mmCIF file with all atom_site columns, C-alpha atoms in Angstrom:
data_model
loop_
_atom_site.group_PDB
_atom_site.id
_atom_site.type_symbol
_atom_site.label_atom_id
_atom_site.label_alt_id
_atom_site.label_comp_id
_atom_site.label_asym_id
_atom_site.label_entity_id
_atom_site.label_seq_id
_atom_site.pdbx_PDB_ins_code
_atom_site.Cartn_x
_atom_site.Cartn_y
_atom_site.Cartn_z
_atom_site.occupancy
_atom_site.B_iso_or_equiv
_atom_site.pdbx_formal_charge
_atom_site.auth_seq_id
_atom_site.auth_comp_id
_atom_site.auth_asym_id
_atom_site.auth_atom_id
_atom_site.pdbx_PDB_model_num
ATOM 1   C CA . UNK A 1 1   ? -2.470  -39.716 -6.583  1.00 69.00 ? 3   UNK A CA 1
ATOM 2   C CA . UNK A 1 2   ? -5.595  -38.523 -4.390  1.00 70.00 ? 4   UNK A CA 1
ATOM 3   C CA . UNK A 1 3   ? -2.963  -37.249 -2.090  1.00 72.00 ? 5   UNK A CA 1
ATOM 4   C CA . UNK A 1 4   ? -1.235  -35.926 -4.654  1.00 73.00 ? 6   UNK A CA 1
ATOM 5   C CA . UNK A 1 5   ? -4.025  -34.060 -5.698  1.00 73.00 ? 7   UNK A CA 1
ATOM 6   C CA . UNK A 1 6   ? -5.105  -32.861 -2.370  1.00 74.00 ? 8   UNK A CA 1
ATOM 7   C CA . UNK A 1 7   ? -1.847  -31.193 -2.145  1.00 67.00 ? 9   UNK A CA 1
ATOM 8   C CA . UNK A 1 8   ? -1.677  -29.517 -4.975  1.00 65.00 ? 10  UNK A CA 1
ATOM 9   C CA . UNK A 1 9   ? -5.237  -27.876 -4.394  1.00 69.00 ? 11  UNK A CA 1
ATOM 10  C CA . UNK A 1 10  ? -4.231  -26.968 -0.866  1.00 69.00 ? 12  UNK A CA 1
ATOM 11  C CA . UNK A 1 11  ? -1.124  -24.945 -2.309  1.00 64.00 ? 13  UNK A CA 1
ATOM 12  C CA . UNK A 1 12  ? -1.821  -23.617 -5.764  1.00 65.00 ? 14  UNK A CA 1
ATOM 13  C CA . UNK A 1 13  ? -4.056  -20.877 -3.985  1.00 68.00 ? 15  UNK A CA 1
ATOM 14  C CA . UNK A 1 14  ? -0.732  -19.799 -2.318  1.00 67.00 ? 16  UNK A CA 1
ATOM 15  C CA . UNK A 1 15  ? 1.940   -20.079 -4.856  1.00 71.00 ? 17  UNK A CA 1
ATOM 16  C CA . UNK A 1 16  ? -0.741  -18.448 -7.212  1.00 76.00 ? 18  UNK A CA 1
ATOM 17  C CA . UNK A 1 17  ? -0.927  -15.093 -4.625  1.00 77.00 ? 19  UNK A CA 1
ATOM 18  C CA . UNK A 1 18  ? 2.775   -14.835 -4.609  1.00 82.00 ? 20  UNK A CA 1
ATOM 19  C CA . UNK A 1 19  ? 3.269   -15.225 -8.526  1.00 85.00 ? 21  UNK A CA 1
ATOM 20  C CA . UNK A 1 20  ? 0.458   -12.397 -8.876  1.00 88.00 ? 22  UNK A CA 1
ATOM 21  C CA . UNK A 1 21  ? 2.170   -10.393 -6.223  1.00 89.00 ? 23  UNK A CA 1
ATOM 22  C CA . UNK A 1 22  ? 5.679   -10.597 -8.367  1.00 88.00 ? 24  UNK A CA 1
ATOM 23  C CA . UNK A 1 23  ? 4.426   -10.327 -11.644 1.00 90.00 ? 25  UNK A CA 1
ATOM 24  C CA . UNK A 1 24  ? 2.610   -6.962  -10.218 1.00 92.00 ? 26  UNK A CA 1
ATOM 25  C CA . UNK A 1 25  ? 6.052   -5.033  -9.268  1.00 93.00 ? 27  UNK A CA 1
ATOM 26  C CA . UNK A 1 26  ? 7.237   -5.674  -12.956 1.00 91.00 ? 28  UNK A CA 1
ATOM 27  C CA . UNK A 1 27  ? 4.028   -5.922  -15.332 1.00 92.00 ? 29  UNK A CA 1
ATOM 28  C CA . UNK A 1 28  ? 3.406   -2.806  -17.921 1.00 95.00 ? 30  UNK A CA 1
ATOM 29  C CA . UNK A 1 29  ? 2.012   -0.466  -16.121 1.00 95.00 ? 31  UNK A CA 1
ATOM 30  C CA . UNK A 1 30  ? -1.437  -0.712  -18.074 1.00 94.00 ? 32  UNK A CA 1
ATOM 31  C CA . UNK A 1 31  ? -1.897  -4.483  -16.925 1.00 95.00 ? 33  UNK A CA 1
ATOM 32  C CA . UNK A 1 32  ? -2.767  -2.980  -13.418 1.00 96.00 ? 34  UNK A CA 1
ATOM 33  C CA . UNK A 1 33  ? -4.827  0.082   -14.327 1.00 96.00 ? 35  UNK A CA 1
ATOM 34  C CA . UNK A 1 34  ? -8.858  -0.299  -15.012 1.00 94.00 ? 36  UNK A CA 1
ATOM 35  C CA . UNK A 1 35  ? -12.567 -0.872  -13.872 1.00 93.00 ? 37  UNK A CA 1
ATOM 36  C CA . UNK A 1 36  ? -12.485 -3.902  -11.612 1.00 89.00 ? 38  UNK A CA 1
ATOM 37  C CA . UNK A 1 37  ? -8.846  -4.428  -11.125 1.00 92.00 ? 39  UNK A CA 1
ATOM 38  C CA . UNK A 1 38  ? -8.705  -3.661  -7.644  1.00 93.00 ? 40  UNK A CA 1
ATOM 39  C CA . UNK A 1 39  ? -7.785  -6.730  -5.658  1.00 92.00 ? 41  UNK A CA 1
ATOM 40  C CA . UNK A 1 40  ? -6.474  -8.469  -2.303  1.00 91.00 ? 42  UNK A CA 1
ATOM 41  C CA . UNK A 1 41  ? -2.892  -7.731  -4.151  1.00 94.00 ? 43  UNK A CA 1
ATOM 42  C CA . UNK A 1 42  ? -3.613  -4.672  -5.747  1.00 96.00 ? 44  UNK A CA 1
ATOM 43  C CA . UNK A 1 43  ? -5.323  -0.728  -4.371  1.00 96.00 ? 45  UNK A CA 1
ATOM 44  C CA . UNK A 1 44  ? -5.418  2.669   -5.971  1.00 97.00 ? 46  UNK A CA 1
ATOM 45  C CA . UNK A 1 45  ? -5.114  5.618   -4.240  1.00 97.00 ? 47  UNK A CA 1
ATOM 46  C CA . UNK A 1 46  ? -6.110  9.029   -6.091  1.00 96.00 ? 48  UNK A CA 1
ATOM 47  C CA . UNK A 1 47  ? -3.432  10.846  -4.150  1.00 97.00 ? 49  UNK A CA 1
ATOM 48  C CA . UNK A 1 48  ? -0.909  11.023  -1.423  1.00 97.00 ? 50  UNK A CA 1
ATOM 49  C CA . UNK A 1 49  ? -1.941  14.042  0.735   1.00 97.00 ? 51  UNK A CA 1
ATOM 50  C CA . UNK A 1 50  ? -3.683  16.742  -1.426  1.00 96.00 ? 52  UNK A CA 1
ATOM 51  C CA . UNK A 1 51  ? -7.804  16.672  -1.895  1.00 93.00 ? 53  UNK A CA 1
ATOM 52  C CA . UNK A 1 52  ? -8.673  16.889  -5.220  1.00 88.00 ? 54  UNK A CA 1
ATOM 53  C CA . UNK A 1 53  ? -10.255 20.192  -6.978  1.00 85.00 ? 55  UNK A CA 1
ATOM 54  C CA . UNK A 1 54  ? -8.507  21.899  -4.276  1.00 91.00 ? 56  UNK A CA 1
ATOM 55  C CA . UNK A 1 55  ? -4.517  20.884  -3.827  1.00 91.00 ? 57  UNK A CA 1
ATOM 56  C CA . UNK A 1 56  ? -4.837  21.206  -0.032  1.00 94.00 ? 58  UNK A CA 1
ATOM 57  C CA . UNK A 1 57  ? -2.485  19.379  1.977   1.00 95.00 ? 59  UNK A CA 1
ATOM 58  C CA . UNK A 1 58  ? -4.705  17.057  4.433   1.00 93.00 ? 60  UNK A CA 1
ATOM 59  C CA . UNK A 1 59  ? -2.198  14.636  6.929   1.00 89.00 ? 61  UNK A CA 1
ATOM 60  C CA . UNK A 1 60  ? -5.298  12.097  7.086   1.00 92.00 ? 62  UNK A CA 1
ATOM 61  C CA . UNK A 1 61  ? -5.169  11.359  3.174   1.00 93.00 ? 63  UNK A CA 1
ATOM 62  C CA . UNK A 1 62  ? -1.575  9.590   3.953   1.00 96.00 ? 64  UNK A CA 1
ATOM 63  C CA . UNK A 1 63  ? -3.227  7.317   6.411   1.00 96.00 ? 65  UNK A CA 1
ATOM 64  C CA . UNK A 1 64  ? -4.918  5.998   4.127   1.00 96.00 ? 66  UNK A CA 1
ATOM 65  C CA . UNK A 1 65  ? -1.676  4.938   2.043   1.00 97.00 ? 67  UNK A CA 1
ATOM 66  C CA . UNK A 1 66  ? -0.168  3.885   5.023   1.00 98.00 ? 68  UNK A CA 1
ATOM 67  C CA . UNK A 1 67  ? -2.775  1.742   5.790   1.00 97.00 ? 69  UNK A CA 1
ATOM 68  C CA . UNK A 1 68  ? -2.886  0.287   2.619   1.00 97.00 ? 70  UNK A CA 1
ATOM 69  C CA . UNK A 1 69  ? 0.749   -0.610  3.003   1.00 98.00 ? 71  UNK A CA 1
ATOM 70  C CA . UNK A 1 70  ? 1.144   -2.094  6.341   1.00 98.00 ? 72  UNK A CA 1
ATOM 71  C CA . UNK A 1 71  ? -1.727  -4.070  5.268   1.00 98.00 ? 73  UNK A CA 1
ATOM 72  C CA . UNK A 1 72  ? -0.207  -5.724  2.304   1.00 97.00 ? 74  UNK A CA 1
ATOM 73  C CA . UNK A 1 73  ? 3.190   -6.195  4.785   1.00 97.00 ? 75  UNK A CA 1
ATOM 74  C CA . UNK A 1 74  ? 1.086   -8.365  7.081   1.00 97.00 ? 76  UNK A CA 1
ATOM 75  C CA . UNK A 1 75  ? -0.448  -10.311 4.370   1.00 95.00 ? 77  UNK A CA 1
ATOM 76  C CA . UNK A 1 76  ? 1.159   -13.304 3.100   1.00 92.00 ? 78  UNK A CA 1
ATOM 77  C CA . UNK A 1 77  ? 1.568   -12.183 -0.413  1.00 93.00 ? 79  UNK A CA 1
ATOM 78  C CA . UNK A 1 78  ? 2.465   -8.682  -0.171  1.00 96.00 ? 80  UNK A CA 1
ATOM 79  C CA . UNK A 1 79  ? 0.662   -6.649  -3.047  1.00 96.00 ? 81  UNK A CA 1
ATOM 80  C CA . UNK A 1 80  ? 0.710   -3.272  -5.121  1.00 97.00 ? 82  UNK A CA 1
ATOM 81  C CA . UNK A 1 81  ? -0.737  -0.160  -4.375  1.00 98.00 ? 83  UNK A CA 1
ATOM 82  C CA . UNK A 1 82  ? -0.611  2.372   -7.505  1.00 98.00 ? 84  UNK A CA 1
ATOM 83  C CA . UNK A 1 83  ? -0.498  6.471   -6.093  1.00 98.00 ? 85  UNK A CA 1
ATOM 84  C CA . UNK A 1 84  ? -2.504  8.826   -8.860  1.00 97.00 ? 86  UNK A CA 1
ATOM 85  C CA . UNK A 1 85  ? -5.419  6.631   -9.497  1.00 97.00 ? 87  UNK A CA 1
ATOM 86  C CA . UNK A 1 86  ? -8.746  6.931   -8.929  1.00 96.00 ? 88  UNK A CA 1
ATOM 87  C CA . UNK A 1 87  ? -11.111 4.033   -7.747  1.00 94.00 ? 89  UNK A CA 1
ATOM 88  C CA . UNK A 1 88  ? -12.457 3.099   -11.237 1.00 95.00 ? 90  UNK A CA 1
ATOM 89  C CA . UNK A 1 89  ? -9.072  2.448   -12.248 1.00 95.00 ? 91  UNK A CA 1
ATOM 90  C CA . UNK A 1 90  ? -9.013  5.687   -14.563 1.00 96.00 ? 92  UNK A CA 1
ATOM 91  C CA . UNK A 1 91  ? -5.437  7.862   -14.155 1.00 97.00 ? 93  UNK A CA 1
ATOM 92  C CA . UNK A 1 92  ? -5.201  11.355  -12.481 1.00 96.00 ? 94  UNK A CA 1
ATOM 93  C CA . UNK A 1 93  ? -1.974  11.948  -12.069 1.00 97.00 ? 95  UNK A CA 1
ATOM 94  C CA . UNK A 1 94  ? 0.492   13.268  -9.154  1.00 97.00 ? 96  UNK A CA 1
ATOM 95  C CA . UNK A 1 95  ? 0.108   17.552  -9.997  1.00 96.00 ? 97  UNK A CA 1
ATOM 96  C CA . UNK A 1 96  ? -1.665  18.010  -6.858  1.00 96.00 ? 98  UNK A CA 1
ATOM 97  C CA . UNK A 1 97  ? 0.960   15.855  -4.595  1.00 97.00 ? 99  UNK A CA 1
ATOM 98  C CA . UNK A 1 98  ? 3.828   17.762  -6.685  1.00 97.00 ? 100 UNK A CA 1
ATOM 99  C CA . UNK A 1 99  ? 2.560   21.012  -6.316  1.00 96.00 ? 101 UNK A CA 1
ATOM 100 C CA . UNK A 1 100 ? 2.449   20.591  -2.837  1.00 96.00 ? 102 UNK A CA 1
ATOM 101 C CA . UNK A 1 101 ? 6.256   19.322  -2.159  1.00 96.00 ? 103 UNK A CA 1
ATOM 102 C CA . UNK A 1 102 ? 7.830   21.126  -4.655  1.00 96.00 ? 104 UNK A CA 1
ATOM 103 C CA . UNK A 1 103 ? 11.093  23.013  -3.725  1.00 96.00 ? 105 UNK A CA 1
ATOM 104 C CA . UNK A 1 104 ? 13.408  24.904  -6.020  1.00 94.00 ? 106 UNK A CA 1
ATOM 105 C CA . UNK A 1 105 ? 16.154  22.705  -8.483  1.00 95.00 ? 107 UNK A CA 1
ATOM 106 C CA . UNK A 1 106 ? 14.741  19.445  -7.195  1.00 96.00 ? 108 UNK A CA 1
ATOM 107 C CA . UNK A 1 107 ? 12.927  16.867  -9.296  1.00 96.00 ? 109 UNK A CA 1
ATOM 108 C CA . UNK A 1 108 ? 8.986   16.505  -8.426  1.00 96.00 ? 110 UNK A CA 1
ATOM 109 C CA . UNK A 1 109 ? 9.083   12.768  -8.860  1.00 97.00 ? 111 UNK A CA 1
ATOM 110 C CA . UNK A 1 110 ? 12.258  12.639  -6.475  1.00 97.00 ? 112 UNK A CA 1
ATOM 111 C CA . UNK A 1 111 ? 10.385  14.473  -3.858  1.00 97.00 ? 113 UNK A CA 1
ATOM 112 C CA . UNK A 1 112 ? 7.539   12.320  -3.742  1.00 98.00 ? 114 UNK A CA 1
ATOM 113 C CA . UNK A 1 113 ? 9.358   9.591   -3.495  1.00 97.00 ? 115 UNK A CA 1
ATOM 114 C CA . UNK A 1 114 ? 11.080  10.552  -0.858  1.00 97.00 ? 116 UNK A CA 1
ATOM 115 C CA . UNK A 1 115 ? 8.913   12.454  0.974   1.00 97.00 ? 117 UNK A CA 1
ATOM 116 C CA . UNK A 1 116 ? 6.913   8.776   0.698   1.00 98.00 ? 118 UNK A CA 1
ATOM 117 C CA . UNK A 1 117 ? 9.534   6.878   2.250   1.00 97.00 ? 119 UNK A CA 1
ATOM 118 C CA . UNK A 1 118 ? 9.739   9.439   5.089   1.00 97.00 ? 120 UNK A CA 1
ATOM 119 C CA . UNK A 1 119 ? 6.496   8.708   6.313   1.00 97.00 ? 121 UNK A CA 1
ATOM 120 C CA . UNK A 1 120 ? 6.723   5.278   6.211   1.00 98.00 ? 122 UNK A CA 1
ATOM 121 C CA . UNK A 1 121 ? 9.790   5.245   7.757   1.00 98.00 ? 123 UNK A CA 1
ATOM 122 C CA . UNK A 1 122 ? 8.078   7.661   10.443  1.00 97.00 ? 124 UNK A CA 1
ATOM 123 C CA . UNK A 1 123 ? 5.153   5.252   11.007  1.00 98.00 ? 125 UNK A CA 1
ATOM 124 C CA . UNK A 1 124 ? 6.762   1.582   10.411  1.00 98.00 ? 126 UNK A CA 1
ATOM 125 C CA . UNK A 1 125 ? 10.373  2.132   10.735  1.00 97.00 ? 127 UNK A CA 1
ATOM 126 C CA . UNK A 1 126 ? 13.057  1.620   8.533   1.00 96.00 ? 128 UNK A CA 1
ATOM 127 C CA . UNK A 1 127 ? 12.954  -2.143  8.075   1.00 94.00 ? 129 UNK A CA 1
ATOM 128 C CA . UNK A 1 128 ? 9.251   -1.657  6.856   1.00 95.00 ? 130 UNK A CA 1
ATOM 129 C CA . UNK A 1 129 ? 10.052  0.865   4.596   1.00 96.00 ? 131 UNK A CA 1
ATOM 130 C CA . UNK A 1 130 ? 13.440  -0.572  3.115   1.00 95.00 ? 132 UNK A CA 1
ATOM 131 C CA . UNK A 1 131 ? 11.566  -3.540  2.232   1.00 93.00 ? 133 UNK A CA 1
ATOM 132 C CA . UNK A 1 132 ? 9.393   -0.693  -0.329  1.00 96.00 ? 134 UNK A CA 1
ATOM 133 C CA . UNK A 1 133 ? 10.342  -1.038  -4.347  1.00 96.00 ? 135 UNK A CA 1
ATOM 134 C CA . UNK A 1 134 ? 8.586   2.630   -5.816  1.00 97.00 ? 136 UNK A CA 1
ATOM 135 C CA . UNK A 1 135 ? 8.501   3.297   -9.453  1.00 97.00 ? 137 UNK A CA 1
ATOM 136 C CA . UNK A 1 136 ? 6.945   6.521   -11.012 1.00 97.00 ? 138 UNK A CA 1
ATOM 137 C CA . UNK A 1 137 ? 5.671   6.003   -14.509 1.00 97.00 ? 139 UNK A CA 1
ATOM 138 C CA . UNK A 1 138 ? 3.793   8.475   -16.538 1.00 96.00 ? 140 UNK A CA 1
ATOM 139 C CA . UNK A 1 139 ? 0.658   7.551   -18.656 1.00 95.00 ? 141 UNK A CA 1
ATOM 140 C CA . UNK A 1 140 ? -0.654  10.057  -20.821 1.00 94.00 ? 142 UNK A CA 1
ATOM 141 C CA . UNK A 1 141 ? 1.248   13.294  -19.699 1.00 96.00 ? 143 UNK A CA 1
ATOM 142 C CA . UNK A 1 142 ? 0.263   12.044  -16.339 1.00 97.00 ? 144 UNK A CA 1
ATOM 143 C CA . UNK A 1 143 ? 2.545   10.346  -13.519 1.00 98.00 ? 145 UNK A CA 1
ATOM 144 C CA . UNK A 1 144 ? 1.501   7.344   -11.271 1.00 98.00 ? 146 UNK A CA 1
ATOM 145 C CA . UNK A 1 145 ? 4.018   5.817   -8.362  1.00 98.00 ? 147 UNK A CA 1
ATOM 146 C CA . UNK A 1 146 ? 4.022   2.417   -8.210  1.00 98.00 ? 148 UNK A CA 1
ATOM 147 C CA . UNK A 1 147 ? 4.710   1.021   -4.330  1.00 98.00 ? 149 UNK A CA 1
ATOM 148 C CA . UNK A 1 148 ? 5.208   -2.855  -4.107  1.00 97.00 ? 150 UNK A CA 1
ATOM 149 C CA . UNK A 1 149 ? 5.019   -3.906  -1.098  1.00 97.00 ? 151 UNK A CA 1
ATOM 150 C CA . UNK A 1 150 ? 6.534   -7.320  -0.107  1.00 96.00 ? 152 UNK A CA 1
ATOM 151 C CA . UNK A 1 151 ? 5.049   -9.519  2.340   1.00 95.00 ? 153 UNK A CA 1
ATOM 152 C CA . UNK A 1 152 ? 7.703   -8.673  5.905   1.00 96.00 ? 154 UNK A CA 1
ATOM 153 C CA . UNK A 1 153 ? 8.940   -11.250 7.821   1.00 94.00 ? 155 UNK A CA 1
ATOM 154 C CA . UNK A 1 154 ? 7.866   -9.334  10.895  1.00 95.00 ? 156 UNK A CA 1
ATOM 155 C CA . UNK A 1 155 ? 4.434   -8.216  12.338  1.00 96.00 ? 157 UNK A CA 1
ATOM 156 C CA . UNK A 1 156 ? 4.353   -4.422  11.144  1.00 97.00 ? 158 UNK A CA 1
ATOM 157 C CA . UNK A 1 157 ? 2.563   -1.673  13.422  1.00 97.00 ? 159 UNK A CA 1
ATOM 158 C CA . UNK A 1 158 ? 1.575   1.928   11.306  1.00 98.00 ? 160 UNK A CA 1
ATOM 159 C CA . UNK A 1 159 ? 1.717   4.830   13.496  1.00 97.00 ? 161 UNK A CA 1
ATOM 160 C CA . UNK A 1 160 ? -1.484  7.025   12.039  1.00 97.00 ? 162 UNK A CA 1
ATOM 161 C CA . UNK A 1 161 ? -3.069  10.228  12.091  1.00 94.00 ? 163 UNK A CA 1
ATOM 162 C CA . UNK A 1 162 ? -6.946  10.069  12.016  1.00 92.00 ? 164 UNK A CA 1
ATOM 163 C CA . UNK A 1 163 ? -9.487  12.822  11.949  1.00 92.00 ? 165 UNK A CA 1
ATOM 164 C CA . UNK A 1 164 ? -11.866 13.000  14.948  1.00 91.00 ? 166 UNK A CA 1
ATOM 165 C CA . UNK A 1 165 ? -14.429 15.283  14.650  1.00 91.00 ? 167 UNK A CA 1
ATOM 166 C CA . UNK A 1 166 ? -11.739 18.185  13.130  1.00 88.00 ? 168 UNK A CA 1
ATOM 167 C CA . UNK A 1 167 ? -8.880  16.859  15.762  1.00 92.00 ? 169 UNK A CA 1
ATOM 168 C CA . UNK A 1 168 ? -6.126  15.238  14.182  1.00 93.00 ? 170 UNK A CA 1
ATOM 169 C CA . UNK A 1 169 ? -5.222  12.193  16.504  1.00 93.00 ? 171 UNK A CA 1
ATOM 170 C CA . UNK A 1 170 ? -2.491  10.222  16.080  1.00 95.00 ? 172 UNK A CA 1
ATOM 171 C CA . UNK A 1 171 ? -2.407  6.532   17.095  1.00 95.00 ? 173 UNK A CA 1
ATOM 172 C CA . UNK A 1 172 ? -0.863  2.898   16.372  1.00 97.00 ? 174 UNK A CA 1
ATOM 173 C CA . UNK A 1 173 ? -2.989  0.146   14.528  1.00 97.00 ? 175 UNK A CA 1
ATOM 174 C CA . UNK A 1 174 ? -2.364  -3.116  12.748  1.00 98.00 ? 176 UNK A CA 1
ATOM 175 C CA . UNK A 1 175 ? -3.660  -3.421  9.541   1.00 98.00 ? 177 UNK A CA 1
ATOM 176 C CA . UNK A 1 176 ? -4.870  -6.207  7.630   1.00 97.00 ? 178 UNK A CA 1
ATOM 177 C CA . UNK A 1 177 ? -6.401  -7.251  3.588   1.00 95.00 ? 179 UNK A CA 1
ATOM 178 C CA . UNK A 1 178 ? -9.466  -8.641  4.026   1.00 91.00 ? 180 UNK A CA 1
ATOM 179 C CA . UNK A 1 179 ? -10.652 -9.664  0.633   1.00 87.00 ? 181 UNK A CA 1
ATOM 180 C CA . UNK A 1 180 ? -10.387 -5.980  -1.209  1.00 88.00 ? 182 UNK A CA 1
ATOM 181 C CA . UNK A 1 181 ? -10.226 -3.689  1.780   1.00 92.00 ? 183 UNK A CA 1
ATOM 182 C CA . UNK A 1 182 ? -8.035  -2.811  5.056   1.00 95.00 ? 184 UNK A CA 1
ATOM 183 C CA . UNK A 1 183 ? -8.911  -3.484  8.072   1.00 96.00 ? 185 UNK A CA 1
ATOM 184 C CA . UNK A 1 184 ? -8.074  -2.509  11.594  1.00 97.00 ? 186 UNK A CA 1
ATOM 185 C CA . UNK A 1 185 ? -7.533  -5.387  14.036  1.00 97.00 ? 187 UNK A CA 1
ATOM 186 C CA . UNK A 1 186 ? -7.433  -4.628  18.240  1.00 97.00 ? 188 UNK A CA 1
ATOM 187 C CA . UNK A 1 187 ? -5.047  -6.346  20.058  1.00 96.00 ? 189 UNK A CA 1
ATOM 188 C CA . UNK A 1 188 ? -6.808  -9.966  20.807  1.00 96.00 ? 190 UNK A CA 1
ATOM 189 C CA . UNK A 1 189 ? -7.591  -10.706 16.815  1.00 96.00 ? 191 UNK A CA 1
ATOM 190 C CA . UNK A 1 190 ? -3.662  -8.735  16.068  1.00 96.00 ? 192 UNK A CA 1
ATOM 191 C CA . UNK A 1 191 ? -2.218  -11.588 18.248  1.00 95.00 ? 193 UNK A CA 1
ATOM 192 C CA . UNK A 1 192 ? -4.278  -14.723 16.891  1.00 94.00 ? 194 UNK A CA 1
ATOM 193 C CA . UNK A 1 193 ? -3.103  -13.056 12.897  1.00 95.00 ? 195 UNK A CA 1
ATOM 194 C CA . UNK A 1 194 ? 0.371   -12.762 14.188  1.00 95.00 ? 196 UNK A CA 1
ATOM 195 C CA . UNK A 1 195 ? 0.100   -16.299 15.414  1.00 93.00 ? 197 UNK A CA 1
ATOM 196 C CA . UNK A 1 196 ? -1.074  -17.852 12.076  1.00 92.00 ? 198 UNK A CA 1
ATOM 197 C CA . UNK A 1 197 ? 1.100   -15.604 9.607   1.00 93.00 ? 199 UNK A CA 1
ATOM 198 C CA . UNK A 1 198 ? 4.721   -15.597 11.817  1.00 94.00 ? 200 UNK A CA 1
ATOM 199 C CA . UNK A 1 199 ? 4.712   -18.999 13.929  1.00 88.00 ? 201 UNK A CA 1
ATOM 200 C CA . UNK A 1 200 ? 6.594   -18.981 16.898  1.00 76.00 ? 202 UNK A CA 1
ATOM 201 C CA . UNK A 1 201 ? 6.610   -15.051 17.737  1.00 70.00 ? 203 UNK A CA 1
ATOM 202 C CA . UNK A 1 202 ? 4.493   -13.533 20.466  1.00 58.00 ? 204 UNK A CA 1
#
């Protein structure tokens, strides 16, 4: 029974992560928004390219939602990043983002979903982004995207554009959750992660 026991402590963490994970991608909405919810399985982001007050289009803005999401792929659990939200959980919408992808006869919420895709597909690859489940819902008048983000079965690289100093340099990183943030690992603590999350690959 002791054994028993021991077992069941040693696992419930994990089977607990995953069954947060998957109740995240179908919950109301309104379960994940609000002060404190942020989480190892769950981020806002306030928007997907455009600064706020202003509606200008800034390429660093999506590194930080593609960090976000190659993080949560190289995690064991996966987890849910919510687009249109600020950090204390309180909704501003997707205007901005629509404003600044809109096109003539096409749907705003189509275009942002796509145009989300495309860069992940442009800085993952299409495995990465296949694996992606998006969902627009709208709270109030005002639209969030959903992006669940299953844990891959491969170690995932982000190619990223970062501001230096008002250069825009573009590099590749692996991210990584550590407790509620993303971090960057370099290449000796990348290959000790990949060894303990994918055993058996190099």
């Amino acid at each position: 029974e002791v054994m028993q026991n021991e077992v069941v402590a040693a696992y419930l963490p994990i089977i607990q992560g995953k069954a947060k994970v998957a109740w995240q991608e179908h919950c109301p909405i309104g379960e994940l928004l609000g002060p404190d919810k942020e989480s190892g399985h769950l981020e806002y982001k306030a928007s997907l390219r455009t600064r706020a007050g202003t509606g200008e289009v800034y390429k660093p803005l999506e590194t930080a939602t593609l960090k976000t999401i190659a993080a949560f792929a190289n995690s064991r659990d996966g987890g849910t990043l919510l687009i249109g939200v600020k950090d204390d959980g309180s909704v501003c919408g997707l205007a901005l983002d629509y404003e600044s992808l809109r096109k003539p006869d096409k749907d705003d919420r189509d275009l942002f979903q796509l145009h989300l895709i495309n860069i992940v597909t442009a800085s993952m690859g299409g495995a990465a982004a296949a694996n992606l489940s998006v969902q627009i819902h709208t709270i109030d008048g005002d639209d969030v995207c959903r992006v669940h983000v299953p844990a891959a079965g491969f170690p995932v690289d982000a190619k990223v554009t970062v501001d230096k100093k008002g250069q825009f340099i573009s590099k590749v990183a692996f991210f990584v959750r550590a407790g509620n943030s993303t971090r960057e690992l370099d290449d000796a603590e990348k290959a000790k992660h990949v060894l303990g999350r994918w055993p058996g690959r190099k």
